[in-house]
PDB file of C-alpha atoms and ligand atoms in Angstrom:
ATOM      1  CA  UNK A   1      -1.630   2.556  30.111  1.00 59.00           C
ATOM      2  CA  UNK A   2      -2.890   3.953  27.063  1.00 68.00           C
ATOM      3  CA  UNK A   3      -4.397   2.687  23.886  1.00 92.00           C
ATOM      4  CA  UNK A   4      -2.446   2.302  20.451  1.00 98.00           C
ATOM      5  CA  UNK A   5      -4.652   2.910  18.006  1.00 98.00           C
ATOM      6  CA  UNK A   6      -3.399   1.255  14.544  1.00 97.00           C
ATOM      7  CA  UNK A   7      -4.195   4.021  11.467  1.00 97.00           C
ATOM      8  CA  UNK A   8      -4.952   3.657   8.095  1.00 97.00           C
ATOM      9  CA  UNK A   9      -3.235   7.303   6.477  1.00 96.00           C
ATOM     10  CA  UNK A  10      -4.434   6.532   3.838  1.00 96.00           C
ATOM     11  CA  UNK A  11      -2.322   6.136  -0.125  1.00 96.00           C
ATOM     12  CA  UNK A  12      -1.032   9.751  -0.488  1.00 95.00           C
ATOM     13  CA  UNK A  13      -4.482  12.596  -1.066  1.00 96.00           C
ATOM     14  CA  UNK A  14      -4.964  13.863   2.521  1.00 95.00           C
ATOM     15  CA  UNK A  15      -8.543  13.882   2.346  1.00 96.00           C
ATOM     16  CA  UNK A  16      -8.831  10.400   2.057  1.00 97.00           C
ATOM     17  CA  UNK A  17      -8.495  10.410   5.354  1.00 97.00           C
ATOM     18  CA  UNK A  18     -10.945   9.193   7.862  1.00 98.00           C
ATOM     19  CA  UNK A  19     -12.808  11.183   9.928  1.00 98.00           C
ATOM     20  CA  UNK A  20     -11.954   8.632  13.131  1.00 97.00           C
ATOM     21  CA  UNK A  21      -8.256   8.567  11.277  1.00 97.00           C
ATOM     22  CA  UNK A  22      -8.476  12.198  12.002  1.00 97.00           C
ATOM     23  CA  UNK A  23      -9.776  12.173  15.056  1.00 97.00           C
ATOM     24  CA  UNK A  24      -7.785  10.357  17.042  1.00 97.00           C
ATOM     25  CA  UNK A  25      -4.478  12.347  15.259  1.00 97.00           C
ATOM     26  CA  UNK A  26      -5.846  15.045  16.818  1.00 97.00           C
ATOM     27  CA  UNK A  27      -5.679  13.549  20.051  1.00 97.00           C
ATOM     28  CA  UNK A  28      -2.318  11.970  19.819  1.00 97.00           C
ATOM     29  CA  UNK A  29       0.260  11.848  22.230  1.00 97.00           C
ATOM     30  CA  UNK A  30       2.708  10.224  19.666  1.00 97.00           C
ATOM     31  CA  UNK A  31       2.323   9.705  16.149  1.00 97.00           C
ATOM     32  CA  UNK A  32       4.864   6.443  14.928  1.00 96.00           C
ATOM     33  CA  UNK A  33       4.953   6.767  11.039  1.00 94.00           C
ATOM     34  CA  UNK A  34       5.976   5.298   8.278  1.00 87.00           C
ATOM     35  CA  UNK A  35       7.654   7.228   5.084  1.00 82.00           C
ATOM     36  CA  UNK A  36       3.867   5.441   3.102  1.00 81.00           C
ATOM     37  CA  UNK A  37       2.740   8.145   5.543  1.00 80.00           C
ATOM     38  CA  UNK A  38       1.659  11.268   4.045  1.00 84.00           C
ATOM     39  CA  UNK A  39       3.719  14.209   6.380  1.00 83.00           C
ATOM     40  CA  UNK A  40       0.943  16.634   5.838  1.00 90.00           C
ATOM     41  CA  UNK A  41      -1.026  14.419   8.023  1.00 93.00           C
ATOM     42  CA  UNK A  42       1.271  14.811  11.066  1.00 94.00           C
ATOM     43  CA  UNK A  43       0.159  18.943  11.124  1.00 94.00           C
ATOM     44  CA  UNK A  44      -2.789  18.066  12.037  1.00 95.00           C
ATOM     45  CA  UNK A  45      -1.777  16.353  15.871  1.00 96.00           C
ATOM     46  CA  UNK A  46      -2.385  19.168  18.724  1.00 96.00           C
ATOM     47  CA  UNK A  47       0.676  21.096  20.311  1.00 96.00           C
ATOM     48  CA  UNK A  48       3.327  18.889  22.491  1.00 96.00           C
ATOM     49  CA  UNK A  49       2.565  15.332  19.932  1.00 97.00           C
ATOM     50  CA  UNK A  50       5.760  13.918  19.845  1.00 97.00           C
ATOM     51  CA  UNK A  51       7.012  12.148  15.855  1.00 95.00           C
ATOM     52  CA  UNK A  52       8.749   9.085  16.017  1.00 95.00           C
ATOM     53  CA  UNK A  53      10.055   8.329  12.407  1.00 92.00           C
ATOM     54  CA  UNK A  54       9.780   3.998  11.897  1.00 91.00           C
ATOM     55  CA  UNK A  55      10.908   4.481   7.901  1.00 79.00           C
ATOM     56  CA  UNK A  56       9.703   1.673   5.952  1.00 55.00           C
ATOM     57  CA  UNK A  57      11.105   1.668   2.127  1.00 58.00           C
ATOM     58  CA  UNK A  58       8.781  -0.120  -0.363  1.00 54.00           C
ATOM     59  CA  UNK A  59       8.262  -2.661   2.360  1.00 55.00           C
ATOM     60  CA  UNK A  60      11.791  -2.926   2.944  1.00 59.00           C
ATOM     61  CA  UNK A  61      12.043  -1.617   7.101  1.00 57.00           C
ATOM     62  CA  UNK A  62      14.850   0.433   7.777  1.00 73.00           C
ATOM     63  CA  UNK A  63      13.886  -0.123  11.313  1.00 85.00           C
ATOM     64  CA  UNK A  64      13.097  -3.912  11.209  1.00 88.00           C
ATOM     65  CA  UNK A  65       9.415  -5.068  12.812  1.00 90.00           C
ATOM     66  CA  UNK A  66      10.577  -6.141  15.952  1.00 93.00           C
ATOM     67  CA  UNK A  67      12.265  -3.062  16.834  1.00 92.00           C
ATOM     68  CA  UNK A  68       8.961  -1.179  15.429  1.00 94.00           C
ATOM     69  CA  UNK A  69       6.736  -3.465  17.583  1.00 96.00           C
ATOM     70  CA  UNK A  70       8.700  -2.729  21.104  1.00 96.00           C
ATOM     71  CA  UNK A  71       8.950   1.343  20.055  1.00 96.00           C
ATOM     72  CA  UNK A  72       5.345   1.599  20.154  1.00 97.00           C
ATOM     73  CA  UNK A  73       4.808  -1.119  22.886  1.00 97.00           C
ATOM     74  CA  UNK A  74       7.203   1.310  24.754  1.00 97.00           C
ATOM     75  CA  UNK A  75       5.299   4.417  23.868  1.00 97.00           C
ATOM     76  CA  UNK A  76       1.912   3.162  25.105  1.00 96.00           C
ATOM     77  CA  UNK A  77       3.298   2.440  28.210  1.00 96.00           C
ATOM     78  CA  UNK A  78       4.140   6.618  28.948  1.00 95.00           C
ATOM     79  CA  UNK A  79       1.303   7.601  26.568  1.00 96.00           C
ATOM     80  CA  UNK A  80      -2.056   8.085  26.964  1.00 95.00           C
ATOM     81  CA  UNK A  81      -2.787   7.790  23.035  1.00 97.00           C
ATOM     82  CA  UNK A  82      -0.314   6.517  20.559  1.00 98.00           C
ATOM     83  CA  UNK A  83      -1.099   6.809  17.321  1.00 98.00           C
ATOM     84  CA  UNK A  84       0.609   3.992  14.846  1.00 97.00           C
ATOM     85  CA  UNK A  85       0.205   6.035  11.157  1.00 96.00           C
ATOM     86  CA  UNK A  86       0.602   3.631   8.453  1.00 95.00           C
ATOM     87  CA  UNK A  87       0.157   4.316   4.585  1.00 95.00           C
ATOM     88  CA  UNK A  88      -2.980   2.461   3.561  1.00 96.00           C
ATOM     89  CA  UNK A  89      -4.756   0.251   4.975  1.00 97.00           C
ATOM     90  CA  UNK A  90      -3.633  -1.014   8.156  1.00 97.00           C
ATOM     91  CA  UNK A  91      -4.206  -4.813   7.657  1.00 97.00           C
ATOM     92  CA  UNK A  92      -3.108  -4.346   3.848  1.00 97.00           C
ATOM     93  CA  UNK A  93       0.352  -5.300   3.526  1.00 95.00           C
ATOM     94  CA  UNK A  94       0.807  -3.359   6.624  1.00 89.00           C
ATOM     95  CA  UNK A  95       2.591  -5.430   9.427  1.00 92.00           C
ATOM     96  CA  UNK A  96      -0.144  -4.206  11.577  1.00 95.00           C
ATOM     97  CA  UNK A  97      -2.186  -7.675  12.546  1.00 96.00           C
ATOM     98  CA  UNK A  98       2.004  -8.720  13.878  1.00 96.00           C
ATOM     99  CA  UNK A  99       1.536  -5.433  15.754  1.00 97.00           C
ATOM    100  CA  UNK A 100      -1.525  -5.283  17.076  1.00 97.00           C
ATOM    101  CA  UNK A 101      -0.562  -9.062  17.950  1.00 97.00           C
ATOM    102  CA  UNK A 102       2.534  -7.747  20.043  1.00 97.00           C
ATOM    103  CA  UNK A 103      -0.087  -5.123  21.849  1.00 97.00           C
ATOM    104  CA  UNK A 104      -1.721  -7.747  22.343  1.00 97.00           C
ATOM    105  CA  UNK A 105       0.651 -10.103  24.199  1.00 97.00           C
ATOM    106  CA  UNK A 106       1.477  -7.322  26.581  1.00 96.00           C
ATOM    107  CA  UNK A 107      -1.486  -6.724  27.744  1.00 96.00           C
ATOM    108  CA  UNK A 108      -2.057  -3.132  25.926  1.00 96.00           C
ATOM    109  CA  UNK A 109      -5.150  -2.101  24.343  1.00 96.00           C
ATOM    110  CA  UNK A 110      -5.768  -0.893  20.597  1.00 97.00           C
ATOM    111  CA  UNK A 111      -8.272  -0.160  17.840  1.00 97.00           C
ATOM    112  CA  UNK A 112      -8.011  -0.656  13.916  1.00 97.00           C
ATOM    113  CA  UNK A 113      -8.376   2.506  11.561  1.00 97.00           C
ATOM    114  CA  UNK A 114      -8.944   1.331   8.295  1.00 98.00           C
ATOM    115  CA  UNK A 115      -7.495   3.517   5.679  1.00 98.00           C
ATOM    116  CA  UNK A 116      -8.239   3.260   1.723  1.00 98.00           C
ATOM    117  CA  UNK A 117      -6.150   1.571   0.888  1.00 98.00           C
ATOM    118  CA  UNK A 118      -3.851   2.273  -2.593  1.00 98.00           C
ATOM    119  CA  UNK A 119      -4.535  -1.186  -3.747  1.00 98.00           C
ATOM    120  CA  UNK A 120      -7.687   0.409  -5.109  1.00 98.00           C
ATOM    121  CA  UNK A 121      -7.364   4.137  -5.060  1.00 98.00           C
ATOM    122  CA  UNK A 122      -4.527   4.374  -6.808  1.00 98.00           C
ATOM    123  CA  UNK A 123      -6.226   2.599  -9.772  1.00 98.00           C
ATOM    124  CA  UNK A 124      -9.071   4.740  -9.417  1.00 98.00           C
ATOM    125  CA  UNK A 125      -7.517   8.113  -9.587  1.00 98.00           C
ATOM    126  CA  UNK A 126      -5.432   6.313 -12.663  1.00 98.00           C
ATOM    127  CA  UNK A 127      -9.405   6.159 -14.027  1.00 98.00           C
ATOM    128  CA  UNK A 128      -9.213   2.105 -13.279  1.00 98.00           C
ATOM    129  CA  UNK A 129     -12.169   0.745 -11.779  1.00 98.00           C
ATOM    130  CA  UNK A 130     -10.760  -2.781 -10.075  1.00 98.00           C
ATOM    131  CA  UNK A 131     -14.171  -4.236 -10.916  1.00 98.00           C
ATOM    132  CA  UNK A 132     -15.732  -3.258 -13.989  1.00 97.00           C
ATOM    133  CA  UNK A 133     -19.963  -5.196 -15.010  1.00 96.00           C
ATOM    134  CA  UNK A 134     -18.371  -7.531 -18.000  1.00 95.00           C
ATOM    135  CA  UNK A 135     -14.879  -7.190 -17.765  1.00 96.00           C
ATOM    136  CA  UNK A 136     -13.573  -8.074 -13.989  1.00 96.00           C
ATOM    137  CA  UNK A 137     -15.665  -9.815 -11.550  1.00 95.00           C
ATOM    138  CA  UNK A 138     -13.269 -10.279  -9.392  1.00 96.00           C
ATOM    139  CA  UNK A 139      -9.736  -8.323  -8.251  1.00 97.00           C
ATOM    140  CA  UNK A 140      -6.723  -9.712  -6.084  1.00 96.00           C
ATOM    141  CA  UNK A 141      -4.118  -8.138  -4.161  1.00 97.00           C
ATOM    142  CA  UNK A 142      -0.763 -10.027  -4.071  1.00 96.00           C
ATOM    143  CA  UNK A 143       2.420  -9.549  -3.139  1.00 95.00           C
ATOM    144  CA  UNK A 144       5.225  -8.028  -5.540  1.00 94.00           C
ATOM    145  CA  UNK A 145       7.947  -8.689  -2.975  1.00 89.00           C
ATOM    146  CA  UNK A 146       8.433 -12.288  -2.612  1.00 84.00           C
ATOM    147  CA  UNK A 147      12.353 -13.160  -4.459  1.00 70.00           C
ATOM    148  CA  UNK A 148      12.776 -14.335  -7.517  1.00 63.00           C
ATOM    149  CA  UNK A 149      14.756 -16.611  -6.310  1.00 67.00           C
ATOM    150  CA  UNK A 150      12.638 -18.278  -3.948  1.00 75.00           C
ATOM    151  CA  UNK A 151      11.736 -22.398  -5.448  1.00 77.00           C
ATOM    152  CA  UNK A 152       8.623 -23.113  -3.596  1.00 81.00           C
ATOM    153  CA  UNK A 153       6.474 -19.826  -4.324  1.00 84.00           C
ATOM    154  CA  UNK A 154       3.847 -18.898  -1.676  1.00 88.00           C
ATOM    155  CA  UNK A 155       2.225 -17.354  -4.488  1.00 90.00           C
ATOM    156  CA  UNK A 156      -0.961 -19.346  -6.425  1.00 90.00           C
ATOM    157  CA  UNK A 157       0.232 -18.286 -10.034  1.00 90.00           C
ATOM    158  CA  UNK A 158      -1.881 -20.770 -11.837  1.00 88.00           C
ATOM    159  CA  UNK A 159      -4.521 -18.657 -10.488  1.00 87.00           C
ATOM    160  CA  UNK A 160      -4.266 -15.985 -12.399  1.00 87.00           C
ATOM    161  CA  UNK A 161      -4.774 -17.089 -16.169  1.00 80.00           C
ATOM    162  CA  UNK A 162      -8.240 -15.628 -15.858  1.00 85.00           C
ATOM    163  CA  UNK A 163      -9.345 -12.422 -17.217  1.00 88.00           C
ATOM    164  CA  UNK A 164      -9.926 -10.519 -13.152  1.00 92.00           C
ATOM    165  CA  UNK A 165      -7.686  -7.946 -11.920  1.00 97.00           C
ATOM    166  CA  UNK A 166      -3.807  -8.804  -9.967  1.00 98.00           C
ATOM    167  CA  UNK A 167      -2.793  -5.627  -8.126  1.00 98.00           C
ATOM    168  CA  UNK A 168       0.875  -5.919  -7.340  1.00 98.00           C
ATOM    169  CA  UNK A 169       1.860  -4.036  -4.494  1.00 97.00           C
ATOM    170  CA  UNK A 170       5.681  -3.922  -3.511  1.00 95.00           C
ATOM    171  CA  UNK A 171       6.562  -5.377  -7.190  1.00 95.00           C
ATOM    172  CA  UNK A 172       8.373  -2.251  -9.167  1.00 96.00           C
ATOM    173  CA  UNK A 173      11.878  -4.068  -8.534  1.00 94.00           C
ATOM    174  CA  UNK A 174      10.211  -7.632  -9.768  1.00 95.00           C
ATOM    175  CA  UNK A 175       8.041  -6.450 -12.933  1.00 96.00           C
ATOM    176  CA  UNK A 176      10.130  -8.367 -15.177  1.00 96.00           C
ATOM    177  CA  UNK A 177       9.808 -11.729 -13.175  1.00 94.00           C
ATOM    178  CA  UNK A 178       5.981 -10.607 -12.395  1.00 95.00           C
ATOM    179  CA  UNK A 179       5.078 -10.368 -16.098  1.00 96.00           C
ATOM    180  CA  UNK A 180       7.160 -13.988 -17.097  1.00 95.00           C
ATOM    181  CA  UNK A 181       5.533 -15.457 -14.586  1.00 94.00           C
ATOM    182  CA  UNK A 182       1.734 -14.217 -16.056  1.00 95.00           C
ATOM    183  CA  UNK A 183       2.822 -15.152 -19.810  1.00 95.00           C
ATOM    184  CA  UNK A 184       4.443 -18.552 -18.018  1.00 93.00           C
ATOM    185  CA  UNK A 185       0.764 -19.527 -16.875  1.00 92.00           C
ATOM    186  CA  UNK A 186      -1.248 -18.431 -20.028  1.00 93.00           C
ATOM    187  CA  UNK A 187      -1.309 -14.991 -20.627  1.00 95.00           C
ATOM    188  CA  UNK A 188      -0.800 -13.206 -23.538  1.00 96.00           C
ATOM    189  CA  UNK A 189       2.169 -10.578 -23.870  1.00 97.00           C
ATOM    190  CA  UNK A 190      -0.422  -8.202 -25.106  1.00 97.00           C
ATOM    191  CA  UNK A 191      -2.344  -8.120 -22.114  1.00 97.00           C
ATOM    192  CA  UNK A 192      -3.086  -4.928 -20.644  1.00 98.00           C
ATOM    193  CA  UNK A 193      -1.174  -4.072 -17.782  1.00 98.00           C
ATOM    194  CA  UNK A 194       0.096  -0.616 -15.570  1.00 98.00           C
ATOM    195  CA  UNK A 195       2.067   0.723 -13.778  1.00 98.00           C
ATOM    196  CA  UNK A 196       0.847   3.351 -10.953  1.00 98.00           C
ATOM    197  CA  UNK A 197       3.619   5.583  -9.213  1.00 97.00           C
ATOM    198  CA  UNK A 198       2.373   8.228  -6.113  1.00 97.00           C
ATOM    199  CA  UNK A 199      -0.730   7.660  -6.737  1.00 97.00           C
ATOM    200  CA  UNK A 200      -3.502  10.055  -5.391  1.00 97.00           C
ATOM    201  CA  UNK A 201      -0.780  12.829  -4.962  1.00 96.00           C
ATOM    202  CA  UNK A 202      -0.720  15.895  -7.324  1.00 95.00           C
ATOM    203  CA  UNK A 203       2.965  13.731  -8.518  1.00 96.00           C
ATOM    204  CA  UNK A 204       0.541  10.847  -9.663  1.00 97.00           C
ATOM    205  CA  UNK A 205       2.198   8.691 -12.669  1.00 96.00           C
ATOM    206  CA  UNK A 206       0.481   6.948 -14.722  1.00 97.00           C
ATOM    207  CA  UNK A 207       2.139   4.350 -17.807  1.00 97.00           C
ATOM    208  CA  UNK A 208      -0.194   1.958 -19.649  1.00 98.00           C
ATOM    209  CA  UNK A 209       1.134  -1.154 -21.439  1.00 98.00           C
ATOM    210  CA  UNK A 210       0.861  -5.011 -21.947  1.00 98.00           C
ATOM    211  CA  UNK A 211       3.001  -7.285 -20.352  1.00 98.00           C
ATOM    212  CA  UNK A 212       5.454  -7.202 -23.298  1.00 98.00           C
ATOM    213  CA  UNK A 213       5.753  -3.069 -23.640  1.00 98.00           C
ATOM    214  CA  UNK A 214       5.384  -2.279 -19.148  1.00 98.00           C
ATOM    215  CA  UNK A 215       8.905  -3.211 -17.793  1.00 97.00           C
ATOM    216  CA  UNK A 216      10.767  -0.557 -21.093  1.00 97.00           C
ATOM    217  CA  UNK A 217       8.372   2.143 -20.104  1.00 97.00           C
ATOM    218  CA  UNK A 218       8.093   2.101 -16.478  1.00 97.00           C
ATOM    219  CA  UNK A 219      11.630   1.497 -16.201  1.00 94.00           C
ATOM    220  CA  UNK A 220      11.880   5.137 -15.135  1.00 94.00           C
ATOM    221  CA  UNK A 221       9.243   4.939 -12.503  1.00 96.00           C
ATOM    222  CA  UNK A 222       9.382   6.730  -8.913  1.00 95.00           C
ATOM    223  CA  UNK A 223       8.312   4.753  -5.674  1.00 94.00           C
ATOM    224  CA  UNK A 224       5.963   3.735  -4.468  1.00 95.00           C
ATOM    225  CA  UNK A 225       4.464   2.386  -7.277  1.00 97.00           C
ATOM    226  CA  UNK A 226       1.813  -0.836  -8.158  1.00 98.00           C
ATOM    227  CA  UNK A 227       1.103  -2.636 -11.284  1.00 98.00           C
ATOM    228  CA  UNK A 228      -2.299  -3.626 -12.171  1.00 98.00           C
ATOM    229  CA  UNK A 229      -2.716  -6.154 -14.263  1.00 98.00           C
ATOM    230  CA  UNK A 230      -6.252  -7.094 -16.364  1.00 97.00           C
ATOM    231  CA  UNK A 231      -8.793  -6.397 -19.406  1.00 97.00           C
ATOM    232  CA  UNK A 232      -9.926  -2.536 -16.558  1.00 98.00           C
ATOM    233  CA  UNK A 233      -6.621  -1.187 -18.157  1.00 98.00           C
ATOM    234  CA  UNK A 234      -8.460  -0.391 -20.815  1.00 98.00           C
ATOM    235  CA  UNK A 235     -11.460   1.554 -18.973  1.00 98.00           C
ATOM    236  CA  UNK A 236      -8.899   3.932 -18.442  1.00 98.00           C
ATOM    237  CA  UNK A 237      -9.140   5.576 -21.646  1.00 98.00           C
ATOM    238  CA  UNK A 238     -12.455   6.555 -21.227  1.00 98.00           C
ATOM    239  CA  UNK A 239     -12.627   6.956 -17.194  1.00 98.00           C
ATOM    240  CA  UNK A 240      -9.489   8.533 -16.692  1.00 98.00           C
ATOM    241  CA  UNK A 241     -10.091  11.827 -14.467  1.00 97.00           C
ATOM    242  CA  UNK A 242      -7.451  12.829 -12.191  1.00 97.00           C
ATOM    243  CA  UNK A 243      -4.603  14.837 -13.786  1.00 87.00           C
ATOM    244  CA  UNK A 244      -2.297  15.911 -10.771  1.00 79.00           C
ATOM    245  CA  UNK A 245       0.081  18.371 -11.416  1.00 76.00           C
ATOM    246  CA  UNK A 246       1.459  17.568 -14.529  1.00 59.00           C
ATOM    247  CA  UNK A 247       4.477  19.714 -15.984  1.00 43.00           C
TER     248      UNK A 247
HETATM  249  N1  SAH B 301      -0.786  -0.836   3.942  1.00 57.14           N
HETATM  250  C1  SAH B 301      -0.652   0.004   2.483  1.00 57.14           C
HETATM  251  C2  SAH B 301       0.471  -1.295   1.131  1.00 57.14           C
HETATM  252  C3  SAH B 301       1.724  -1.322   2.232  1.00 57.14           C
HETATM  253  S1  SAH B 301       2.725  -2.164   1.089  1.00 57.14           S
HETATM  254  C4  SAH B 301      -1.720   0.103   1.798  1.00 57.14           C
HETATM  255  O1  SAH B 301      -2.814  -0.234   1.878  1.00 57.14           O
HETATM  256  O2  SAH B 301      -2.117   0.813   0.556  1.00 57.14           O
HETATM  257  C5  SAH B 301       3.867  -0.121   0.188  1.00 57.14           C
HETATM  258  C6  SAH B 301       3.358  -0.556  -1.445  1.00 57.14           C
HETATM  259  O3  SAH B 301       2.221  -0.205  -1.699  1.00 57.14           O
HETATM  260  C7  SAH B 301       4.755  -0.063  -2.261  1.00 57.14           C
HETATM  261  O4  SAH B 301       5.558  -0.860  -2.774  1.00 57.14           O
HETATM  262  C8  SAH B 301       3.598   0.425  -3.156  1.00 57.14           C
HETATM  263  O5  SAH B 301       3.558  -1.024  -4.174  1.00 57.14           O
HETATM  264  C9  SAH B 301       2.371   0.544  -3.019  1.00 57.14           C
HETATM  265  N2  SAH B 301       2.173   2.044  -2.615  1.00 57.14           N
HETATM  266  C10 SAH B 301       1.769   2.875  -1.676  1.00 57.14           C
HETATM  267  N3  SAH B 301       1.034   3.738  -1.282  1.00 57.14           N
HETATM  268  C11 SAH B 301       1.099   4.164  -3.446  1.00 57.14           C
HETATM  269  C12 SAH B 301       0.932   4.393  -4.434  1.00 57.14           C
HETATM  270  N4  SAH B 301       0.437   6.202  -3.675  1.00 57.14           N
HETATM  271  N5  SAH B 301       0.564   4.969  -5.264  1.00 57.14           N
HETATM  272  C13 SAH B 301       1.113   4.337  -5.514  1.00 57.14           C
HETATM  273  N6  SAH B 301       1.777   2.589  -4.718  1.00 57.14           N
HETATM  274  C14 SAH B 301       1.578   2.463  -3.758  1.00 57.14           C
END
């Protein structure tokens, strides 16, 4: 019976893969991967390695999570080295915990290989530090995926009144709802906000605005994209360094 490596692929730039992830990918008999994991990484694998795509788009599973869990388990029964490759970090909105629990319940050994999460690295490539002395003493990473119609929100919106940084993942379609909610709890319409698309890749694009202007500015932005709300966004003026491959 094999071992499953629940592995973070990093945010996009292949060089942001960890050495440990690179090692298990090179040794893998099968790699089960998502859309958000850069497919260039698969080229590092050995001859004969199998690839299983369990597409997952913008937080929405094309394949239900239960089926993904079962695919991983079945592969672990057949192969010695199974890599489950997930975008960013496997435990940051990656459902890696559920996959690990499924394996644990069935007596399959697993290891977690953390990855560089988009929540920190996409802002970094946009010249936005998620904390900065005198500007933000904390940051939160929040799901932007919660249904706008949900009566009782699990998100502690009331706590978001401070100037600290909030990064919303999976939130692009809910951007109008998110900005509205933040204004309801007391943030000014002029509060800084950025949307970063395809962060850390050559196609990275960044739009900077305010809670009032960002909806219009970001309306044609492709996914995956995340939203950064915070005064740290203003630091981009000075710290912008990564240009991607602009036309
Ligand atoms: N485990 C991943 C997050 C999975 S949730 C991680 O740690 O990065 C999927 C969401 O992550 C997307 O909807 C988007 O908000 C964000 N995301 C992932 N890769 C991204 C990238 N390269 N640029 C911007 N946002 C990204």
